[in-house]
């Protein structure tokens, strides 16, 4: 593993060994259609990534999307970037022998190799980044892509008007508790997302992808509070 220690307090919960140990149980319960979302992300990448292509995975901690991509595409090689050493270690365990095709880098986008990459993803991560950092990060991802290469982004993105926002966060909590998360924990997670995550509206997210230089921005995934887009560098 290459990289540096993060100084960012937003990564704290991803550095708590007990929280990290349970991490893989969370997204599948809280993100509607997670497994199929990974399949769709792989499919969208594969439209343009060659059989021996090189893919950048930002926010690679846990390793779930890396494993989904590596299992489907035996010739792809990956660079996974994440500030949390603990989440990267979990990615290594999730990948098992597939880790041989992956280089893991500890840090933010600045530690990512220059590429150029045939494709990139950033799943369940950009909602943690404040607006300015998010735009800078998107520009840095795009700079590392070959011209026309696909980028897939999925994260919380929901209307920001207070009443509508509360309604969608309530639906998120309802889905999570229906997946077996205790309802007080699900409600607490929804409240935390509403209060602390610098989430944008879907319209703002699409605008920002354009501001970062991505073209042909297309929505491919909409699941309660989550949205996913494919765009091209
Ligand atoms: C909810 S997890 C998602 C992990 C994985 N992409 C998935 O879908 O399971 C968010 C990850 O983003 C990482 N992260 C936080 N800030 C980041 C940043 N600025 N750049 C890259 N990763 C970041 C965290 O350490 C954590 O591993």
mmCIF file of C-alpha atoms and ligand atoms in Angstrom:
data_model
loop_
_atom_site.group_PDB
_atom_site.id
_atom_site.type_symbol
_atom_site.label_atom_id
_atom_site.label_comp_id
_atom_site.label_asym_id
_atom_site.label_seq_id
_atom_site.Cartn_x
_atom_site.Cartn_y
_atom_site.Cartn_z
ATOM 1 C CA UNK A 1 0.000 0.000 0.000
ATOM 2 C CA UNK A 2 1.283 3.504 -0.797
ATOM 3 C CA UNK A 3 0.198 6.832 0.644
ATOM 4 C CA UNK A 4 -0.134 9.169 3.574
ATOM 5 C CA UNK A 5 -2.167 9.513 6.795
ATOM 6 C CA UNK A 6 -5.333 11.564 6.341
ATOM 7 C CA UNK A 7 -5.766 14.634 8.508
ATOM 8 C CA UNK A 8 -9.481 14.806 7.794
ATOM 9 C CA UNK A 9 -11.913 14.366 10.691
ATOM 10 C CA UNK A 10 -14.698 13.257 8.318
ATOM 11 C CA UNK A 11 -12.914 9.953 7.877
ATOM 12 C CA UNK A 12 -12.955 9.180 11.617
ATOM 13 C CA UNK A 13 -15.795 6.643 11.559
ATOM 14 C CA UNK A 14 -13.957 4.780 8.802
ATOM 15 C CA UNK A 15 -10.929 4.490 11.083
ATOM 16 C CA UNK A 16 -12.765 2.908 14.008
ATOM 17 C CA UNK A 17 -11.745 -0.780 13.813
ATOM 18 C CA UNK A 18 -15.078 -2.010 15.264
ATOM 19 C CA UNK A 19 -17.133 0.096 12.826
ATOM 20 C CA UNK A 20 -14.920 -1.013 9.921
ATOM 21 C CA UNK A 21 -15.296 -4.680 10.906
ATOM 22 C CA UNK A 22 -19.086 -4.322 10.504
ATOM 23 C CA UNK A 23 -18.875 -2.065 7.423
ATOM 24 C CA UNK A 24 -19.828 -4.660 4.802
ATOM 25 C CA UNK A 25 -23.170 -5.351 6.544
ATOM 26 C CA UNK A 26 -24.277 -1.716 6.173
ATOM 27 C CA UNK A 27 -24.479 -0.717 2.501
ATOM 28 C CA UNK A 28 -26.361 -3.822 1.404
ATOM 29 C CA UNK A 29 -29.087 -2.959 3.933
ATOM 30 C CA UNK A 30 -29.135 0.785 3.405
ATOM 31 C CA UNK A 31 -28.552 1.198 -0.330
ATOM 32 C CA UNK A 32 -31.492 -0.164 -2.324
ATOM 33 C CA UNK A 33 -30.274 -2.426 -5.114
ATOM 34 C CA UNK A 34 -26.596 -2.220 -4.103
ATOM 35 C CA UNK A 35 -25.572 -5.464 -5.798
ATOM 36 C CA UNK A 36 -27.292 -4.537 -9.055
ATOM 37 C CA UNK A 37 -25.865 -1.027 -8.826
ATOM 38 C CA UNK A 38 -22.385 -2.603 -8.842
ATOM 39 C CA UNK A 39 -23.392 -4.706 -11.854
ATOM 40 C CA UNK A 40 -24.652 -1.618 -13.684
ATOM 41 C CA UNK A 41 -21.482 0.328 -12.845
ATOM 42 C CA UNK A 42 -19.377 -2.527 -14.267
ATOM 43 C CA UNK A 43 -21.555 -2.659 -17.382
ATOM 44 C CA UNK A 44 -21.250 1.100 -17.964
ATOM 45 C CA UNK A 45 -17.469 0.966 -17.527
ATOM 46 C CA UNK A 46 -17.191 -2.039 -19.839
ATOM 47 C CA UNK A 47 -18.814 -0.114 -22.697
ATOM 48 C CA UNK A 48 -15.482 1.711 -23.094
ATOM 49 C CA UNK A 49 -12.868 0.072 -20.858
ATOM 50 C CA UNK A 50 -10.862 -2.480 -22.892
ATOM 51 C CA UNK A 51 -10.361 -6.057 -21.651
ATOM 52 C CA UNK A 52 -6.917 -5.123 -20.304
ATOM 53 C CA UNK A 53 -8.025 -1.690 -19.097
ATOM 54 C CA UNK A 54 -6.981 0.301 -16.076
ATOM 55 C CA UNK A 55 -9.654 1.601 -13.661
ATOM 56 C CA UNK A 56 -9.367 4.180 -10.872
ATOM 57 C CA UNK A 57 -11.630 3.537 -7.854
ATOM 58 C CA UNK A 58 -11.813 6.520 -5.513
ATOM 59 C CA UNK A 59 -13.227 5.808 -2.038
ATOM 60 C CA UNK A 60 -12.250 2.164 -2.504
ATOM 61 C CA UNK A 61 -12.431 1.244 1.197
ATOM 62 C CA UNK A 62 -14.214 -2.007 1.970
ATOM 63 C CA UNK A 63 -13.442 -3.317 -1.509
ATOM 64 C CA UNK A 64 -16.991 -4.230 -2.517
ATOM 65 C CA UNK A 65 -17.014 -2.529 -5.913
ATOM 66 C CA UNK A 66 -13.414 -3.566 -6.568
ATOM 67 C CA UNK A 67 -14.417 -7.196 -6.027
ATOM 68 C CA UNK A 68 -17.541 -6.832 -8.193
ATOM 69 C CA UNK A 69 -15.513 -5.314 -11.046
ATOM 70 C CA UNK A 70 -12.542 -7.678 -10.722
ATOM 71 C CA UNK A 71 -14.750 -10.792 -10.712
ATOM 72 C CA UNK A 72 -16.522 -9.714 -13.906
ATOM 73 C CA UNK A 73 -13.457 -8.479 -15.783
ATOM 74 C CA UNK A 74 -10.428 -10.724 -15.277
ATOM 75 C CA UNK A 75 -8.125 -8.517 -17.370
ATOM 76 C CA UNK A 76 -8.830 -5.186 -15.655
ATOM 77 C CA UNK A 77 -6.265 -3.672 -13.285
ATOM 78 C CA UNK A 78 -7.221 -1.274 -10.527
ATOM 79 C CA UNK A 79 -5.893 1.571 -8.445
ATOM 80 C CA UNK A 80 -7.998 1.951 -5.298
ATOM 81 C CA UNK A 81 -7.652 5.161 -3.280
ATOM 82 C CA UNK A 82 -9.009 5.828 0.216
ATOM 83 C CA UNK A 83 -7.803 7.884 3.200
ATOM 84 C CA UNK A 84 -8.658 5.169 5.743
ATOM 85 C CA UNK A 85 -5.961 2.550 6.324
ATOM 86 C CA UNK A 86 -8.539 0.373 8.086
ATOM 87 C CA UNK A 87 -10.968 0.521 5.154
ATOM 88 C CA UNK A 88 -8.147 -0.275 2.731
ATOM 89 C CA UNK A 89 -7.130 -3.254 4.852
ATOM 90 C CA UNK A 90 -10.751 -4.444 4.691
ATOM 91 C CA UNK A 91 -10.638 -3.980 0.893
ATOM 92 C CA UNK A 92 -7.635 -6.290 0.821
ATOM 93 C CA UNK A 93 -9.534 -8.935 2.805
ATOM 94 C CA UNK A 94 -12.668 -8.535 0.633
ATOM 95 C CA UNK A 95 -10.636 -8.960 -2.541
ATOM 96 C CA UNK A 96 -8.710 -12.015 -1.390
ATOM 97 C CA UNK A 97 -6.627 -13.313 -4.316
ATOM 98 C CA UNK A 98 -8.122 -10.644 -6.622
ATOM 99 C CA UNK A 99 -5.962 -8.087 -4.802
ATOM 100 C CA UNK A 100 -3.105 -9.125 -7.098
ATOM 101 C CA UNK A 101 -4.624 -6.891 -9.794
ATOM 102 C CA UNK A 102 -5.146 -3.948 -7.441
ATOM 103 C CA UNK A 103 -2.826 -1.309 -6.064
ATOM 104 C CA UNK A 104 -4.177 0.315 -2.913
ATOM 105 C CA UNK A 105 -3.182 3.895 -2.071
ATOM 106 C CA UNK A 106 -3.891 5.597 1.236
ATOM 107 C CA UNK A 107 -4.976 9.210 0.851
ATOM 108 C CA UNK A 108 -7.272 11.474 -1.141
ATOM 109 C CA UNK A 109 -7.285 11.971 -4.901
ATOM 110 C CA UNK A 110 -3.834 13.610 -4.761
ATOM 111 C CA UNK A 111 -2.210 10.217 -4.106
ATOM 112 C CA UNK A 112 -3.871 8.596 -7.127
ATOM 113 C CA UNK A 113 -1.496 7.747 -9.973
ATOM 114 C CA UNK A 114 -1.672 10.051 -12.961
ATOM 115 C CA UNK A 115 -3.009 7.299 -15.205
ATOM 116 C CA UNK A 116 -4.274 7.905 -17.794
ATOM 117 C CA UNK A 117 -7.113 5.570 -16.797
ATOM 118 C CA UNK A 118 -9.644 3.872 -19.069
ATOM 119 C CA UNK A 119 -12.410 4.457 -16.505
ATOM 120 C CA UNK A 120 -13.087 5.568 -12.933
ATOM 121 C CA UNK A 121 -15.693 5.226 -10.200
ATOM 122 C CA UNK A 122 -16.524 6.949 -6.953
ATOM 123 C CA UNK A 123 -19.276 5.075 -5.091
ATOM 124 C CA UNK A 124 -20.963 6.134 -1.840
ATOM 125 C CA UNK A 125 -18.223 8.688 -1.178
ATOM 126 C CA UNK A 126 -18.706 12.091 -2.830
ATOM 127 C CA UNK A 127 -21.544 12.997 -0.431
ATOM 128 C CA UNK A 128 -18.895 13.355 2.312
ATOM 129 C CA UNK A 129 -17.047 16.084 0.409
ATOM 130 C CA UNK A 130 -17.982 19.743 0.816
ATOM 131 C CA UNK A 131 -18.782 21.574 -2.404
ATOM 132 C CA UNK A 132 -15.329 23.063 -3.137
ATOM 133 C CA UNK A 133 -13.437 19.886 -2.327
ATOM 134 C CA UNK A 134 -15.917 17.863 -4.328
ATOM 135 C CA UNK A 135 -15.449 19.993 -7.441
ATOM 136 C CA UNK A 136 -11.659 19.878 -7.044
ATOM 137 C CA UNK A 137 -11.807 16.100 -6.635
ATOM 138 C CA UNK A 138 -14.016 15.652 -9.698
ATOM 139 C CA UNK A 139 -11.625 17.754 -11.777
ATOM 140 C CA UNK A 140 -8.686 15.661 -10.570
ATOM 141 C CA UNK A 141 -10.501 12.424 -11.476
ATOM 142 C CA UNK A 142 -11.281 13.760 -14.930
ATOM 143 C CA UNK A 143 -7.684 14.897 -15.433
ATOM 144 C CA UNK A 144 -6.570 11.295 -14.884
ATOM 145 C CA UNK A 145 -8.935 9.829 -17.516
ATOM 146 C CA UNK A 146 -8.267 9.186 -21.169
ATOM 147 C CA UNK A 147 -10.424 11.402 -23.398
ATOM 148 C CA UNK A 148 -13.964 9.986 -23.539
ATOM 149 C CA UNK A 149 -13.363 7.472 -20.721
ATOM 150 C CA UNK A 150 -16.364 6.738 -18.462
ATOM 151 C CA UNK A 151 -16.749 7.886 -14.872
ATOM 152 C CA UNK A 152 -19.460 6.382 -12.627
ATOM 153 C CA UNK A 153 -20.530 8.236 -9.474
ATOM 154 C CA UNK A 154 -23.173 7.119 -6.966
ATOM 155 C CA UNK A 155 -23.988 8.856 -3.686
ATOM 156 C CA UNK A 156 -26.700 10.465 -1.561
ATOM 157 C CA UNK A 157 -28.299 13.175 -3.659
ATOM 158 C CA UNK A 158 -31.779 14.395 -2.774
ATOM 159 C CA UNK A 159 -33.939 17.530 -2.816
ATOM 160 C CA UNK A 160 -32.730 20.099 -0.316
ATOM 161 C CA UNK A 161 -36.038 21.879 0.425
ATOM 162 C CA UNK A 162 -36.603 21.092 4.148
ATOM 163 C CA UNK A 163 -39.972 19.287 3.875
ATOM 164 C CA UNK A 164 -39.044 17.242 0.817
ATOM 165 C CA UNK A 165 -35.628 16.434 2.230
ATOM 166 C CA UNK A 166 -37.214 15.166 5.469
ATOM 167 C CA UNK A 167 -39.654 13.010 3.496
ATOM 168 C CA UNK A 168 -36.877 11.328 1.476
ATOM 169 C CA UNK A 169 -34.675 10.798 4.527
ATOM 170 C CA UNK A 170 -37.669 9.209 6.248
ATOM 171 C CA UNK A 171 -37.991 6.808 3.315
ATOM 172 C CA UNK A 172 -34.280 6.007 3.558
ATOM 173 C CA UNK A 173 -34.747 5.167 7.270
ATOM 174 C CA UNK A 174 -37.840 3.077 6.525
ATOM 175 C CA UNK A 175 -35.935 1.066 3.896
ATOM 176 C CA UNK A 176 -32.999 0.486 6.265
ATOM 177 C CA UNK A 177 -35.222 -0.670 9.111
ATOM 178 C CA UNK A 178 -37.064 -2.947 6.682
ATOM 179 C CA UNK A 179 -33.658 -4.501 5.931
ATOM 180 C CA UNK A 180 -33.138 -5.383 9.577
ATOM 181 C CA UNK A 181 -31.431 -2.276 10.950
ATOM 182 C CA UNK A 182 -33.081 -1.344 14.289
ATOM 183 C CA UNK A 183 -35.489 1.509 13.618
ATOM 184 C CA UNK A 184 -33.869 3.885 16.137
ATOM 185 C CA UNK A 185 -30.461 3.281 14.501
ATOM 186 C CA UNK A 186 -31.950 3.837 11.030
ATOM 187 C CA UNK A 187 -33.677 7.035 12.171
ATOM 188 C CA UNK A 188 -30.415 8.222 13.755
ATOM 189 C CA UNK A 189 -28.529 7.539 10.521
ATOM 190 C CA UNK A 190 -31.102 9.503 8.539
ATOM 191 C CA UNK A 191 -30.933 12.400 11.001
ATOM 192 C CA UNK A 192 -27.123 12.398 10.782
ATOM 193 C CA UNK A 193 -27.223 12.428 6.993
ATOM 194 C CA UNK A 194 -29.682 15.314 7.021
ATOM 195 C CA UNK A 195 -27.722 17.346 9.565
ATOM 196 C CA UNK A 196 -24.093 16.651 8.701
ATOM 197 C CA UNK A 197 -23.636 15.395 5.150
ATOM 198 C CA UNK A 198 -22.946 18.135 2.579
ATOM 199 C CA UNK A 199 -25.311 16.381 0.159
ATOM 200 C CA UNK A 200 -26.463 18.262 -2.928
ATOM 201 C CA UNK A 201 -29.666 18.059 -4.908
ATOM 202 C CA UNK A 202 -29.565 15.878 -8.038
ATOM 203 C CA UNK A 203 -29.656 19.049 -10.170
ATOM 204 C CA UNK A 204 -26.648 20.498 -8.328
ATOM 205 C CA UNK A 205 -24.758 17.221 -8.670
ATOM 206 C CA UNK A 206 -25.343 17.135 -12.419
ATOM 207 C CA UNK A 207 -24.276 20.754 -12.765
ATOM 208 C CA UNK A 208 -21.081 20.056 -10.830
ATOM 209 C CA UNK A 209 -20.182 17.098 -13.058
ATOM 210 C CA UNK A 210 -20.450 19.493 -15.997
ATOM 211 C CA UNK A 211 -18.380 22.152 -14.189
ATOM 212 C CA UNK A 212 -15.663 19.551 -13.669
ATOM 213 C CA UNK A 213 -15.544 19.044 -17.429
ATOM 214 C CA UNK A 214 -17.499 15.783 -17.754
ATOM 215 C CA UNK A 215 -19.790 15.461 -20.755
ATOM 216 C CA UNK A 216 -22.893 13.433 -21.660
ATOM 217 C CA UNK A 217 -23.912 13.190 -18.009
ATOM 218 C CA UNK A 218 -26.571 10.462 -17.750
ATOM 219 C CA UNK A 219 -28.603 9.339 -14.762
ATOM 220 C CA UNK A 220 -28.612 5.536 -14.518
ATOM 221 C CA UNK A 221 -29.613 4.893 -10.899
ATOM 222 C CA UNK A 222 -32.215 6.473 -8.627
ATOM 223 C CA UNK A 223 -32.947 4.739 -5.332
ATOM 224 C CA UNK A 224 -34.693 6.815 -2.631
ATOM 225 C CA UNK A 225 -31.944 9.229 -1.452
ATOM 226 C CA UNK A 226 -29.283 7.843 -3.816
ATOM 227 C CA UNK A 227 -28.518 8.818 -7.403
ATOM 228 C CA UNK A 228 -25.955 7.504 -9.838
ATOM 229 C CA UNK A 229 -24.577 8.976 -13.037
ATOM 230 C CA UNK A 230 -22.292 7.941 -15.822
ATOM 231 C CA UNK A 231 -20.334 10.746 -17.474
ATOM 232 C CA UNK A 232 -17.355 10.946 -19.804
ATOM 233 C CA UNK A 233 -13.971 12.619 -19.465
HETATM 234 C C1 LIG B 1 -19.346 4.737 2.681
HETATM 235 S S1 LIG B 1 -17.685 4.319 2.306
HETATM 236 C C2 LIG B 1 -17.850 3.716 0.647
HETATM 237 C C3 LIG B 1 -16.791 2.734 0.312
HETATM 238 C C4 LIG B 1 -17.011 1.976 -1.002
HETATM 239 N N1 LIG B 1 -16.891 2.866 -2.144
HETATM 240 C C5 LIG B 1 -18.359 1.275 -1.022
HETATM 241 O O1 LIG B 1 -19.190 1.631 -1.884
HETATM 242 O O2 LIG B 1 -18.583 0.391 -0.204
HETATM 243 C C6 LIG B 1 -16.910 5.886 2.037
HETATM 244 C C7 LIG B 1 -15.419 5.778 1.865
HETATM 245 O O3 LIG B 1 -14.939 7.038 1.409
HETATM 246 C C8 LIG B 1 -13.697 7.275 2.023
HETATM 247 N N2 LIG B 1 -13.426 8.720 1.885
HETATM 248 C C9 LIG B 1 -13.787 9.746 2.694
HETATM 249 N N3 LIG B 1 -13.348 10.909 2.193
HETATM 250 C C10 LIG B 1 -12.695 10.601 1.025
HETATM 251 C C11 LIG B 1 -12.010 11.371 0.037
HETATM 252 N N4 LIG B 1 -11.897 12.694 0.121
HETATM 253 N N5 LIG B 1 -11.454 10.734 -1.013
HETATM 254 C C12 LIG B 1 -11.569 9.384 -1.133
HETATM 255 N N6 LIG B 1 -12.211 8.602 -0.231
HETATM 256 C C13 LIG B 1 -12.754 9.211 0.830
HETATM 257 C C14 LIG B 1 -13.857 6.729 3.428
HETATM 258 O O4 LIG B 1 -12.625 6.473 4.061
HETATM 259 C C15 LIG B 1 -14.653 5.462 3.157
HETATM 260 O O5 LIG B 1 -13.823 4.353 2.958
#
